mmCIF file of C-alpha atoms in Angstrom:
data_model
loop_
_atom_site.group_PDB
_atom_site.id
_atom_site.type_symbol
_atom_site.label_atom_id
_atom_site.label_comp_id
_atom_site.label_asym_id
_atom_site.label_seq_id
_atom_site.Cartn_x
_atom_site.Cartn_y
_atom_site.Cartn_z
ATOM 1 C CA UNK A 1 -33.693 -71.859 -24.988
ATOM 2 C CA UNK A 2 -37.198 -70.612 -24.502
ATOM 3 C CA UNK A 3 -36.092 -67.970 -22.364
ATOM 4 C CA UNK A 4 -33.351 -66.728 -24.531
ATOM 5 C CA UNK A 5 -36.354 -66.120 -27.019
ATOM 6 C CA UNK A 6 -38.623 -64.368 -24.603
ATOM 7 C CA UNK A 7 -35.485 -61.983 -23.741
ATOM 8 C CA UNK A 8 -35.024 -61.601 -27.833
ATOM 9 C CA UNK A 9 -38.475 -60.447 -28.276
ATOM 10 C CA UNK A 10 -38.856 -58.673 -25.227
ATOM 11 C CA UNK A 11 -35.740 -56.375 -25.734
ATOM 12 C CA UNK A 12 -36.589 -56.067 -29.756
ATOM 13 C CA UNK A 13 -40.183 -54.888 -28.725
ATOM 14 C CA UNK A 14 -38.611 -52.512 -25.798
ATOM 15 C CA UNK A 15 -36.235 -51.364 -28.589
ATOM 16 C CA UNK A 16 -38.758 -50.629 -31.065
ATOM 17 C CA UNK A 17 -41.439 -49.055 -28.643
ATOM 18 C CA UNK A 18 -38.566 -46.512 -27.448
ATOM 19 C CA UNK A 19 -37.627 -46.017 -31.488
ATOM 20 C CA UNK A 20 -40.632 -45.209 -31.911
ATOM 21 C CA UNK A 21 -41.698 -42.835 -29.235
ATOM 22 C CA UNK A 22 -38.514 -41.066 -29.638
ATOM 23 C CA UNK A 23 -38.333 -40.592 -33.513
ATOM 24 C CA UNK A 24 -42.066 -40.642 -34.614
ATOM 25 C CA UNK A 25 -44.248 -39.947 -32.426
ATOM 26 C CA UNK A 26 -46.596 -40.783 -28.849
ATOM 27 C CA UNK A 27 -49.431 -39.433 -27.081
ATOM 28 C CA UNK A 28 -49.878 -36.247 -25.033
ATOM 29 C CA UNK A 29 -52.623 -35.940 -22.661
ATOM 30 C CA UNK A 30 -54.308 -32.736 -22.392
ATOM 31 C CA UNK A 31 -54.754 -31.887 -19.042
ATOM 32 C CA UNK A 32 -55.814 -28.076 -19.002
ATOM 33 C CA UNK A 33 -58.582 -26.018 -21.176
ATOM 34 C CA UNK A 34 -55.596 -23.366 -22.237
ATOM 35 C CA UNK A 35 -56.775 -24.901 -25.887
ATOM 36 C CA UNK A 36 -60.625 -25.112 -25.745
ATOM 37 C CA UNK A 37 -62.030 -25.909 -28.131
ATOM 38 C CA UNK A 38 -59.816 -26.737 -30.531
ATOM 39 C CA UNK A 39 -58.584 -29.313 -27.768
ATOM 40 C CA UNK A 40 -60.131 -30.365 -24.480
ATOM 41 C CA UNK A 41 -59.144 -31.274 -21.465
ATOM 42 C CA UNK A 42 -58.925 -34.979 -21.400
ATOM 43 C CA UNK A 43 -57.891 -36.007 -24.634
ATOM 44 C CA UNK A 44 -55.483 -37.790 -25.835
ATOM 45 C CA UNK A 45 -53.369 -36.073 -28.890
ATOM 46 C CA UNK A 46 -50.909 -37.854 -31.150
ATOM 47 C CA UNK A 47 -47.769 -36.088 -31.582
ATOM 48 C CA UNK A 48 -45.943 -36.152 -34.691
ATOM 49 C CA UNK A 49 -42.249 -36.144 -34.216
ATOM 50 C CA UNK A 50 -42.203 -36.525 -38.000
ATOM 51 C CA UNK A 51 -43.487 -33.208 -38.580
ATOM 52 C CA UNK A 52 -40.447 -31.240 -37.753
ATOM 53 C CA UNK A 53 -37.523 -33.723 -37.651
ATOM 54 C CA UNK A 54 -37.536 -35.950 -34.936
ATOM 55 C CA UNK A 55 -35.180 -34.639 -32.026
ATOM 56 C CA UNK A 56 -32.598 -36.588 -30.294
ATOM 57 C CA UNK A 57 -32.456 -37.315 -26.653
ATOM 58 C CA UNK A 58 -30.764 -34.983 -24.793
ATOM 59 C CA UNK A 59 -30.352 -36.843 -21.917
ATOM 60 C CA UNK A 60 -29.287 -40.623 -22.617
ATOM 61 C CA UNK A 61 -28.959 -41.991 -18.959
ATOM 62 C CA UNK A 62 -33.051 -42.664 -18.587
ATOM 63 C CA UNK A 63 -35.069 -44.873 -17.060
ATOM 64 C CA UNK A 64 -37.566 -46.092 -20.065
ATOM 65 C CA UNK A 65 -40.768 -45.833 -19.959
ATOM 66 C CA UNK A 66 -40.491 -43.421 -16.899
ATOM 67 C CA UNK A 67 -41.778 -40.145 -16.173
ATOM 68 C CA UNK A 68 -39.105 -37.429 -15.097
ATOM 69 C CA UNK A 69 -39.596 -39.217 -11.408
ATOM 70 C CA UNK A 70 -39.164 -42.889 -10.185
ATOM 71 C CA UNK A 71 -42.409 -45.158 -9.820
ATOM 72 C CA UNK A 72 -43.780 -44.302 -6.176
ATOM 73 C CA UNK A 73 -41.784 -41.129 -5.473
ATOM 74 C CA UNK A 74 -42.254 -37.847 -6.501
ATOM 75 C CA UNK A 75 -38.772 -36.090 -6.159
ATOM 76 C CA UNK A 76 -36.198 -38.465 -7.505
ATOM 77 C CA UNK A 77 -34.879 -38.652 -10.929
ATOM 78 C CA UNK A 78 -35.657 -41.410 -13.331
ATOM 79 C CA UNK A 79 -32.426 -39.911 -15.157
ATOM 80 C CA UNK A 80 -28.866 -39.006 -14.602
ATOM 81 C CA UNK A 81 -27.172 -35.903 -15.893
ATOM 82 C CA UNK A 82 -23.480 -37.295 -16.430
ATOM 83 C CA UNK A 83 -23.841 -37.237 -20.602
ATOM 84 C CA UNK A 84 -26.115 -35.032 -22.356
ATOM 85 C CA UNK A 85 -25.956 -34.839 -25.669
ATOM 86 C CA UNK A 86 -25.908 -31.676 -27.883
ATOM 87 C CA UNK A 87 -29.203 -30.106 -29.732
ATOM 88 C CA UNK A 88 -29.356 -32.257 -32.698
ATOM 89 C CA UNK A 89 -33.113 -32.677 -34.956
ATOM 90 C CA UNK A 90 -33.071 -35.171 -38.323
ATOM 91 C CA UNK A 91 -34.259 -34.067 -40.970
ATOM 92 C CA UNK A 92 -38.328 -32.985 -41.765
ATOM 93 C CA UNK A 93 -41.083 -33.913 -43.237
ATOM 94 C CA UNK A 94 -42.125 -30.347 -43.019
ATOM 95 C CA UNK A 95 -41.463 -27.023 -41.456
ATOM 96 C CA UNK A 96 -43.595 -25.280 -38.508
ATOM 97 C CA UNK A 97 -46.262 -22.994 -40.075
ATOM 98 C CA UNK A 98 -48.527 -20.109 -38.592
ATOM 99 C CA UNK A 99 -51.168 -21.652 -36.897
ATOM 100 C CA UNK A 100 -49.643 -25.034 -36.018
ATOM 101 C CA UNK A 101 -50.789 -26.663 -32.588
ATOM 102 C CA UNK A 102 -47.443 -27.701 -31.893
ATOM 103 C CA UNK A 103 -45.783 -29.402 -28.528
ATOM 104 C CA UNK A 104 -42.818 -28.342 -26.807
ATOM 105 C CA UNK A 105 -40.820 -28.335 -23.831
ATOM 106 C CA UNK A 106 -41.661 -25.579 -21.301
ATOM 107 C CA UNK A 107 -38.845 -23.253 -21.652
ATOM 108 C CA UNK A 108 -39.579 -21.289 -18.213
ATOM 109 C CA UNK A 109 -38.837 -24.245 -16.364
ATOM 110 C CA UNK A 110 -36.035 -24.147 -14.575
ATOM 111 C CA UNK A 111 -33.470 -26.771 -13.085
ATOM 112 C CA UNK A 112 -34.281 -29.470 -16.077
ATOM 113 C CA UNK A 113 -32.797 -30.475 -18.915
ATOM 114 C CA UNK A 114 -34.363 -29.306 -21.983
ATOM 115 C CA UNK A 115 -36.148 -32.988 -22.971
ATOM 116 C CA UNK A 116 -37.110 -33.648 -19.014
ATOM 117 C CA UNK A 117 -38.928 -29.765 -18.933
ATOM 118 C CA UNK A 118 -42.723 -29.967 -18.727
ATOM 119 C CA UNK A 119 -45.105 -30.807 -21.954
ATOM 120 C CA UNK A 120 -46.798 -27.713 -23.055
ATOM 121 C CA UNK A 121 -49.404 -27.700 -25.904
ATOM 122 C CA UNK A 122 -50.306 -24.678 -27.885
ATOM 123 C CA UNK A 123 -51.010 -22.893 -31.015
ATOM 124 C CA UNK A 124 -47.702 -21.166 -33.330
ATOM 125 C CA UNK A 125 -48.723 -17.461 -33.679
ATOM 126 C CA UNK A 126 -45.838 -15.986 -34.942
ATOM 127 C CA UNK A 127 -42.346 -17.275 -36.828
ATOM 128 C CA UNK A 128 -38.681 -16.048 -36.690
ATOM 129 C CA UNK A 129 -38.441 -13.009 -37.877
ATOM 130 C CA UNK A 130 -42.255 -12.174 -37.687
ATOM 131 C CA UNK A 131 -42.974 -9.025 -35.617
ATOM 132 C CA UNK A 132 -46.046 -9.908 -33.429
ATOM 133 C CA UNK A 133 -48.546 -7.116 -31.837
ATOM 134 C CA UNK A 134 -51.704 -7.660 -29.827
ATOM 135 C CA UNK A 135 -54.735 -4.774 -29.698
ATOM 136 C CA UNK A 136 -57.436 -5.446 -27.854
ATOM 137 C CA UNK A 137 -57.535 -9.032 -27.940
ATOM 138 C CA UNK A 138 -57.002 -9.126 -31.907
ATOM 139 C CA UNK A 139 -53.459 -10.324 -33.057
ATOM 140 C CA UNK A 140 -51.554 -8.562 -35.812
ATOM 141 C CA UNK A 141 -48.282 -10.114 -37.712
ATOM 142 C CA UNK A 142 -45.995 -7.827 -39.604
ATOM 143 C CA UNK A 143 -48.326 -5.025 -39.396
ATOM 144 C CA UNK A 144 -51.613 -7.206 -41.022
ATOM 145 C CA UNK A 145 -54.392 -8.335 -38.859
ATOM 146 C CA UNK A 146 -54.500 -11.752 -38.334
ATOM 147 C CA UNK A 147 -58.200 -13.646 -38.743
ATOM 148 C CA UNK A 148 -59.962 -15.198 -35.588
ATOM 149 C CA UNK A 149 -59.896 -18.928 -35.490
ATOM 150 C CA UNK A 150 -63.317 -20.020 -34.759
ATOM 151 C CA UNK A 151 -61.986 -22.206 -31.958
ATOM 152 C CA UNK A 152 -60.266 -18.868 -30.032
ATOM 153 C CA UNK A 153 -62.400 -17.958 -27.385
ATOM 154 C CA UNK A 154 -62.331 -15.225 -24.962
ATOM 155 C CA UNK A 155 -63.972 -14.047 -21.624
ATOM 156 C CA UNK A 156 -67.050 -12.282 -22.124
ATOM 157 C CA UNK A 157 -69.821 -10.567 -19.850
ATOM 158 C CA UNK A 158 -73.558 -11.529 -20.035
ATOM 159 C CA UNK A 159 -76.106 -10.004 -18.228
ATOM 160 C CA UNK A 160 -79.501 -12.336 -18.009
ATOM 161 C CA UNK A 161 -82.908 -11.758 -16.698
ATOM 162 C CA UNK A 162 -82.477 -16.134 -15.092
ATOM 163 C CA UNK A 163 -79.952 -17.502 -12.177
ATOM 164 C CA UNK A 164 -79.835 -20.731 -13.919
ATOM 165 C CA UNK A 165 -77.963 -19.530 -17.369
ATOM 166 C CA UNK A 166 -74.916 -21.874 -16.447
ATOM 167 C CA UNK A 167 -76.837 -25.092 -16.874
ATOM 168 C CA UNK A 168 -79.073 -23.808 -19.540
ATOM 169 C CA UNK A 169 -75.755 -23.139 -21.495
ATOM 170 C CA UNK A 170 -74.065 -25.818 -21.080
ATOM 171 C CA UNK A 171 -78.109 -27.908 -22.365
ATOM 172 C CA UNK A 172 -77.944 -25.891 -24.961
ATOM 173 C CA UNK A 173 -74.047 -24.996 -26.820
ATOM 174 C CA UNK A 174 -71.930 -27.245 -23.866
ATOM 175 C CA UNK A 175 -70.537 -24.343 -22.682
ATOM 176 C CA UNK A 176 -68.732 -25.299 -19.597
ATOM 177 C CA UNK A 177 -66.018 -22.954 -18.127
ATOM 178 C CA UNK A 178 -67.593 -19.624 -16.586
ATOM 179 C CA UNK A 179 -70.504 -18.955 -14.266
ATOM 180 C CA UNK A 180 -72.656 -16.548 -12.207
ATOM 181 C CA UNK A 181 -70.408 -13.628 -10.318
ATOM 182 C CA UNK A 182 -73.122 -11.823 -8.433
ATOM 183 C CA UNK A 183 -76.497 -11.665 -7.576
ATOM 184 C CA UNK A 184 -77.915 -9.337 -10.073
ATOM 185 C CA UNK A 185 -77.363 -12.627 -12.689
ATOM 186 C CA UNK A 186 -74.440 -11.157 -13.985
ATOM 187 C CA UNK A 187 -71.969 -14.340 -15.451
ATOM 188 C CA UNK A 188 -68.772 -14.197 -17.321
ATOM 189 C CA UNK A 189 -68.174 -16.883 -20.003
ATOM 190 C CA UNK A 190 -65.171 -17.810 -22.053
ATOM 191 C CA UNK A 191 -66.808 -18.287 -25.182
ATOM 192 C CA UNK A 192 -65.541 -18.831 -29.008
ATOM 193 C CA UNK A 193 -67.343 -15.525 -31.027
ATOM 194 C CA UNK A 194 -69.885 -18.172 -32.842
ATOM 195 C CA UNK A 195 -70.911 -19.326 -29.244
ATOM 196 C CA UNK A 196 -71.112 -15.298 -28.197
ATOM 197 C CA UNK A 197 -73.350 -14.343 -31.287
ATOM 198 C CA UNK A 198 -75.991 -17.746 -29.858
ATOM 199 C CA UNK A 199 -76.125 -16.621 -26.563
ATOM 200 C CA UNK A 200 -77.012 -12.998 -27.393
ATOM 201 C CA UNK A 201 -79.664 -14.518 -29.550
ATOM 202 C CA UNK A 202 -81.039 -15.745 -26.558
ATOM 203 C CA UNK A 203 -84.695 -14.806 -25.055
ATOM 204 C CA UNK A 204 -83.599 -14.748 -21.704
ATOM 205 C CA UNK A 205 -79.977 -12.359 -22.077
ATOM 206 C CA UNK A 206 -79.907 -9.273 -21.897
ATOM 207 C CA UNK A 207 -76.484 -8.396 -22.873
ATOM 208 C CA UNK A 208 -73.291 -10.063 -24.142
ATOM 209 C CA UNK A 209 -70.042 -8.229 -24.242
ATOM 210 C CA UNK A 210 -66.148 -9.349 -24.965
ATOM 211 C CA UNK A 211 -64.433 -8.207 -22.062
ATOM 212 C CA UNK A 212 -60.971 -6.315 -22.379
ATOM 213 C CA UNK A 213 -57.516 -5.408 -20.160
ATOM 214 C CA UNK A 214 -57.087 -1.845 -20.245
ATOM 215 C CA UNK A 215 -54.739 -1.240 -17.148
ATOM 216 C CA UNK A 216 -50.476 -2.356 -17.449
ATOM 217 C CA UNK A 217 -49.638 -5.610 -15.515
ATOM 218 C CA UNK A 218 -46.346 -6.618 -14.245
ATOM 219 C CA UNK A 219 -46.223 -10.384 -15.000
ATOM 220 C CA UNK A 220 -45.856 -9.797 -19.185
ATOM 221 C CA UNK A 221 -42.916 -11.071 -20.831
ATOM 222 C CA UNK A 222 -40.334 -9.404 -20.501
ATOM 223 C CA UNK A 223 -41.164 -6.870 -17.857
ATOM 224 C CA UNK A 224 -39.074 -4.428 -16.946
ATOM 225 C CA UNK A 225 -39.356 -1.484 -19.443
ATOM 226 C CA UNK A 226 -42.233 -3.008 -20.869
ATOM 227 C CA UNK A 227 -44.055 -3.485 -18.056
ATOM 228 C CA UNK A 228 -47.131 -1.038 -19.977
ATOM 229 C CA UNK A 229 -48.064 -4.530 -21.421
ATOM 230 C CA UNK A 230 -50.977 -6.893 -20.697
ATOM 231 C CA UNK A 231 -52.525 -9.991 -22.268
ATOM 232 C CA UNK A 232 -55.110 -8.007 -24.797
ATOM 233 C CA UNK A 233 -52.849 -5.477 -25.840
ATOM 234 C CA UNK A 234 -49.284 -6.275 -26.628
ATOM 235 C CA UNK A 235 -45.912 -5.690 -28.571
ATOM 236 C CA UNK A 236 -44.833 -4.871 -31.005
ATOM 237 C CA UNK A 237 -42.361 -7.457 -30.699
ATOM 238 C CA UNK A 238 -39.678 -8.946 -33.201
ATOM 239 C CA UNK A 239 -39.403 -12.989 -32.910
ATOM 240 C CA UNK A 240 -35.512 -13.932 -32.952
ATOM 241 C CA UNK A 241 -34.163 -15.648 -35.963
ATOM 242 C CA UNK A 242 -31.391 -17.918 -36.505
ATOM 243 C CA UNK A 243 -28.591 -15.864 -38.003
ATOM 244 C CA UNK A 244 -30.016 -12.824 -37.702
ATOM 245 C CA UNK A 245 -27.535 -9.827 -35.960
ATOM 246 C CA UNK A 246 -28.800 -7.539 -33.346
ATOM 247 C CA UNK A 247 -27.476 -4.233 -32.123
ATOM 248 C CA UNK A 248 -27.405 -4.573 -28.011
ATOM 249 C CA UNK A 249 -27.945 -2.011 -25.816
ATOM 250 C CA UNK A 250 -28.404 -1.772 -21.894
ATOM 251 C CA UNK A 251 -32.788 -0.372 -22.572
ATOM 252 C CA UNK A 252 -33.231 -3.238 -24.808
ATOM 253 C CA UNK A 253 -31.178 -5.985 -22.998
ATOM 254 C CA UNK A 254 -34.330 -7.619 -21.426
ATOM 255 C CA UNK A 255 -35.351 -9.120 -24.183
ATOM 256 C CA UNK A 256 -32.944 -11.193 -25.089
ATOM 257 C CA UNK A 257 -30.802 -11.840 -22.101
ATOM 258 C CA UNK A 258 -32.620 -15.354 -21.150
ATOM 259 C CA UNK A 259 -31.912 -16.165 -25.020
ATOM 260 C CA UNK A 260 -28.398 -15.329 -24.538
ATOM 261 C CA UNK A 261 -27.706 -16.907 -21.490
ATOM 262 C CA UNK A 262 -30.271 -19.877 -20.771
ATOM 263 C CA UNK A 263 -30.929 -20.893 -24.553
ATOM 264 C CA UNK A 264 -28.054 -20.447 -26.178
ATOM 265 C CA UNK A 265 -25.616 -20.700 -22.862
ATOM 266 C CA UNK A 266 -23.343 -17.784 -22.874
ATOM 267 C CA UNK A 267 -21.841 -15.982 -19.930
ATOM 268 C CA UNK A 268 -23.255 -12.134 -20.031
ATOM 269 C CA UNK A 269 -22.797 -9.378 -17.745
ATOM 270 C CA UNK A 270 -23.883 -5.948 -17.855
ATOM 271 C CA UNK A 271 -21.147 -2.780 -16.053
ATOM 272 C CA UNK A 272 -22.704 0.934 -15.908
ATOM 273 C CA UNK A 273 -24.326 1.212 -19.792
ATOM 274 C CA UNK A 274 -21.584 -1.785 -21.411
ATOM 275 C CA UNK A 275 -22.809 -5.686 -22.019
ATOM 276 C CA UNK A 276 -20.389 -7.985 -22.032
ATOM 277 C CA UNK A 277 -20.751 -11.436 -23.617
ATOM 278 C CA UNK A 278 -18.289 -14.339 -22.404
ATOM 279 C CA UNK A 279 -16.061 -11.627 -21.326
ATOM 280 C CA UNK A 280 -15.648 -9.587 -24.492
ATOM 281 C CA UNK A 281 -17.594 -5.945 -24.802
ATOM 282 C CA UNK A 282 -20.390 -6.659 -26.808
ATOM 283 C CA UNK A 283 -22.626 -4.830 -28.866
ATOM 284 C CA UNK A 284 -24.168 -7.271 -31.498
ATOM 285 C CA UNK A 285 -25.876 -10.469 -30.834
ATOM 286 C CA UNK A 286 -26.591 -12.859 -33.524
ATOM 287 C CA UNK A 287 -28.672 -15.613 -32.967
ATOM 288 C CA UNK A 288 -27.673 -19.580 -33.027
ATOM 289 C CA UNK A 289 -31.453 -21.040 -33.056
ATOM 290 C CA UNK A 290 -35.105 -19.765 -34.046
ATOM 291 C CA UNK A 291 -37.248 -18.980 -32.130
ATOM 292 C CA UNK A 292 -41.629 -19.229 -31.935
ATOM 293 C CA UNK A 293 -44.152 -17.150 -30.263
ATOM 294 C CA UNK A 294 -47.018 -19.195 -29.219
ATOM 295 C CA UNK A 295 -50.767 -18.700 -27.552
ATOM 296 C CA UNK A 296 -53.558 -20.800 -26.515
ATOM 297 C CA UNK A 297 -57.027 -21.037 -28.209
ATOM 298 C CA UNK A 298 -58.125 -20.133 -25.019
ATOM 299 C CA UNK A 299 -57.191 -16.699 -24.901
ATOM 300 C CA UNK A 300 -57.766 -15.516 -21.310
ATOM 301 C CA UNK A 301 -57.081 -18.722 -19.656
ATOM 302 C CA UNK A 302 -53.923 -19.553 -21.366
ATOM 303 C CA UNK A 303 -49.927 -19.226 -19.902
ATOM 304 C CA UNK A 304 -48.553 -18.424 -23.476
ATOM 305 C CA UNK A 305 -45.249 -16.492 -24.195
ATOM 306 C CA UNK A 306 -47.359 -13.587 -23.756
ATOM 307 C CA UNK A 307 -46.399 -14.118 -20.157
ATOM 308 C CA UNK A 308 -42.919 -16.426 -20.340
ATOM 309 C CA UNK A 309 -41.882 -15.162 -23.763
ATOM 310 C CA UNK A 310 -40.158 -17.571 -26.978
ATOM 311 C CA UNK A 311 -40.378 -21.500 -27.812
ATOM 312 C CA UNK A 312 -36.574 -22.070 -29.029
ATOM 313 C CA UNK A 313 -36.380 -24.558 -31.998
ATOM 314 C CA UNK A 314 -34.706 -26.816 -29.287
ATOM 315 C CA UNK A 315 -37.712 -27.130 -27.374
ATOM 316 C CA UNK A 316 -39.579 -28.524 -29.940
ATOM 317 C CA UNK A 317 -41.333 -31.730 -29.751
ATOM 318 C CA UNK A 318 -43.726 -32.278 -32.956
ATOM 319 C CA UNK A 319 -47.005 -31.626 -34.099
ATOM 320 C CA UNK A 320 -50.355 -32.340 -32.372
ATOM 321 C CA UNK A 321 -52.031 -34.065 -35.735
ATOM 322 C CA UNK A 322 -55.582 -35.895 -34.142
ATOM 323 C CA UNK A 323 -57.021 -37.133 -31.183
ATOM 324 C CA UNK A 324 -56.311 -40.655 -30.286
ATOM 325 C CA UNK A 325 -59.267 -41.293 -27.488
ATOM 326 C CA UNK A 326 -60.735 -38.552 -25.449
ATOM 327 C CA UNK A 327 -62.158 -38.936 -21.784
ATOM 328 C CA UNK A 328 -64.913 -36.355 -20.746
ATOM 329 C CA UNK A 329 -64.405 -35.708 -17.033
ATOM 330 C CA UNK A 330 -67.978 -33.413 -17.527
ATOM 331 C CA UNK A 331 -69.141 -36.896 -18.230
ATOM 332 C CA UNK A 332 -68.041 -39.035 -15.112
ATOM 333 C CA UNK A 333 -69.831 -41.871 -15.614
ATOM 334 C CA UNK A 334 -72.945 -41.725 -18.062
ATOM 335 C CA UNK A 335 -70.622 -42.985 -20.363
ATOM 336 C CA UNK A 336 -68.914 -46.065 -20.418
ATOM 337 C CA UNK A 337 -65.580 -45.370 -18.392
ATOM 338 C CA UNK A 338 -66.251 -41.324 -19.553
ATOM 339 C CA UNK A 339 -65.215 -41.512 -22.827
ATOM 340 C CA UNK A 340 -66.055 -38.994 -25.624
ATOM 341 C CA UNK A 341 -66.334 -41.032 -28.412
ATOM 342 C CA UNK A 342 -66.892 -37.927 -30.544
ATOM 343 C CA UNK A 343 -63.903 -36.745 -30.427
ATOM 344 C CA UNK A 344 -61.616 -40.205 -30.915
ATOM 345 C CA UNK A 345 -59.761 -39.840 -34.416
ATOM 346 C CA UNK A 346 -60.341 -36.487 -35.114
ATOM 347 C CA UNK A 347 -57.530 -34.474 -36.780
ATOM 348 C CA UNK A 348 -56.170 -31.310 -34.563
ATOM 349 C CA UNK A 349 -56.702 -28.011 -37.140
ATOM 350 C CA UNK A 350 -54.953 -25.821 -38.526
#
């Protein structure tokens, strides 16, 4: 009989743990500075399924408690693809707003299902149906300049008359990621613009200045025709919107063709200058799902849609709300066990 009621409340607490995690939230762990300093590297965020309508699985034949791998192996499954359920969210507490640190599925990745892709954290720049342009580093929505967060920072150069300025910074304002580049004690920084302005203060600097991408790169979203792009200077670019119609042609086609045929899994072919869409001559699109442009706090050190393009509303996860615990690998061990106590129970913002 005793056994029967350790099963009972074993499989009611397994029940309610999985309930939970799935429909109201759980705990991300930040493990890259893309959002320094808003969040660091180490911590701990709670994610608030609750936020945006908790999503249903999408595959239903997993392992609990599992990773997307087995325990001790590091290429099989903990899940099996035979049902997958359709895109379906409940319904919000809220609705995703500029500025948002939200958490999503990595929509680059390839050969997952949606809800076994990667965990990605960043910040919501732009909404359906916002047009989004970047110039020189500053970010503009429907043709009005957004304001700097104070926790964006960027890469900036900093000539000094000292060869010790990395460990005088990080004394002084904890500045961590950056260093020296050459002998003449010339460093480059990524640095928020309050954390600029106190370093140029500084007795021993010289000179402090925001560095900027002039030249085109190839590895922009979406490439091809736009290929003039680069990270600091951008767009313009119109976010897709559920609903909204779209005239298609073969110059503009880039855009949208992983929408068409990855997100929102239509057959599409392209013959001489005509698109074709599941077979039928097309020359409108509209949209099933919304779509999000998002960027890290950390603007040169970030892989944003910048480089792999829109979040679909699908991909969503929740809302990073506050910091559960945070462990400060600068730290190692002066600290008990590393942890930056700080930081524990703060609320992500906005």
């Amino acid at each position: 009989m005793i056994y029967k009621r350790l099963f009972f409340w074993f499989l009611t607490l397994t029940v309610s743990v999985l309930l939970l995690r799935n429909f109201v939230g759980e705990t991300f762990f930040i493990p890259s500075t893309s959002m320094e300093d808003e969040l660091m590297a180490g911590d701990f965020v709670w994610v608030n399924k609750l936020a945006y309508g908790p999503r249903f699985p999408e595959t239903v034949l997993t392992i609990p408690f599992t990773k997307n791998t087995l325990p001790f192996s590091e290429t099989t499954p903990s899940y099996l693809t035979w049902i997958e359920l359709p895109y379906f969210r409940l319904p919000a507490l809220g609705q995703i707003n500029r500025n948002d640190v939200i958490v999503f599925n990595f929509p680059a990745e390839e050969g997952a299902p949606t809800d076994k892709k990667a965990n990605f954290v960043k910040r919501c720049i732009g909404l359906p149906g916002d047009t989004i342009a970047i110039s020189d580093k500053i970010v503009s929505i429907n043709k009005k300049e957004s304001a700097l967060l104070p926790c964006v920072k960027y890469s900036y150069e900093i000539f000094a008359t000292i060869d010790s300025l990395s460990s005088y910074l990080y004394r002084r304002l904890h500045i961590m990621e950056g260093g020296l580049i050459s002998s003449d004690n010339k460093y480059i920084f990524l640095l928020t613009e309050a954390q600029a302005d106190s370093v140029s203060k500084m007795s021993n600097i010289l000179l402090v200045k925001r560095l900027s991408v002039e030249y085109a790169t190839t590895d922009m979203f979406p490439g091809g025709k736009f290929s003039f792009w680069n990270k600091d200077n951008y767009g313009p670019l119109i976010i897709p919107q559920k609903g909204k119609t779209i005239h298609l042609n073969i110059d503009s086609i880039e855009l949208y063709t992983r929408i068409i045929t990855v997100y929102e899994k239509h057959g599409m072919a392209t013959q001489h200058d005509s698109i074709f869409i599941d077979g039928h001559y097309a020359t409108t699109y509209t949209f099933k799902m919304n779509y999000y442009f998002v960027l890290g706090d950390n603007r040169d050190n970030s892989d944003d849609s910048r480089f792999w393009g829109f979040v679909p509303e699908d991909h969503i996860i929740g809302k990073a709300s506050f910091i559960v615990f945070s462990l400060n690998q600068m730290l190692g061990k002066s600290r008990w066990k590393g942890m930056n106590w700080s930081r524990c129970f703060t609320s992500v913002k906005y």
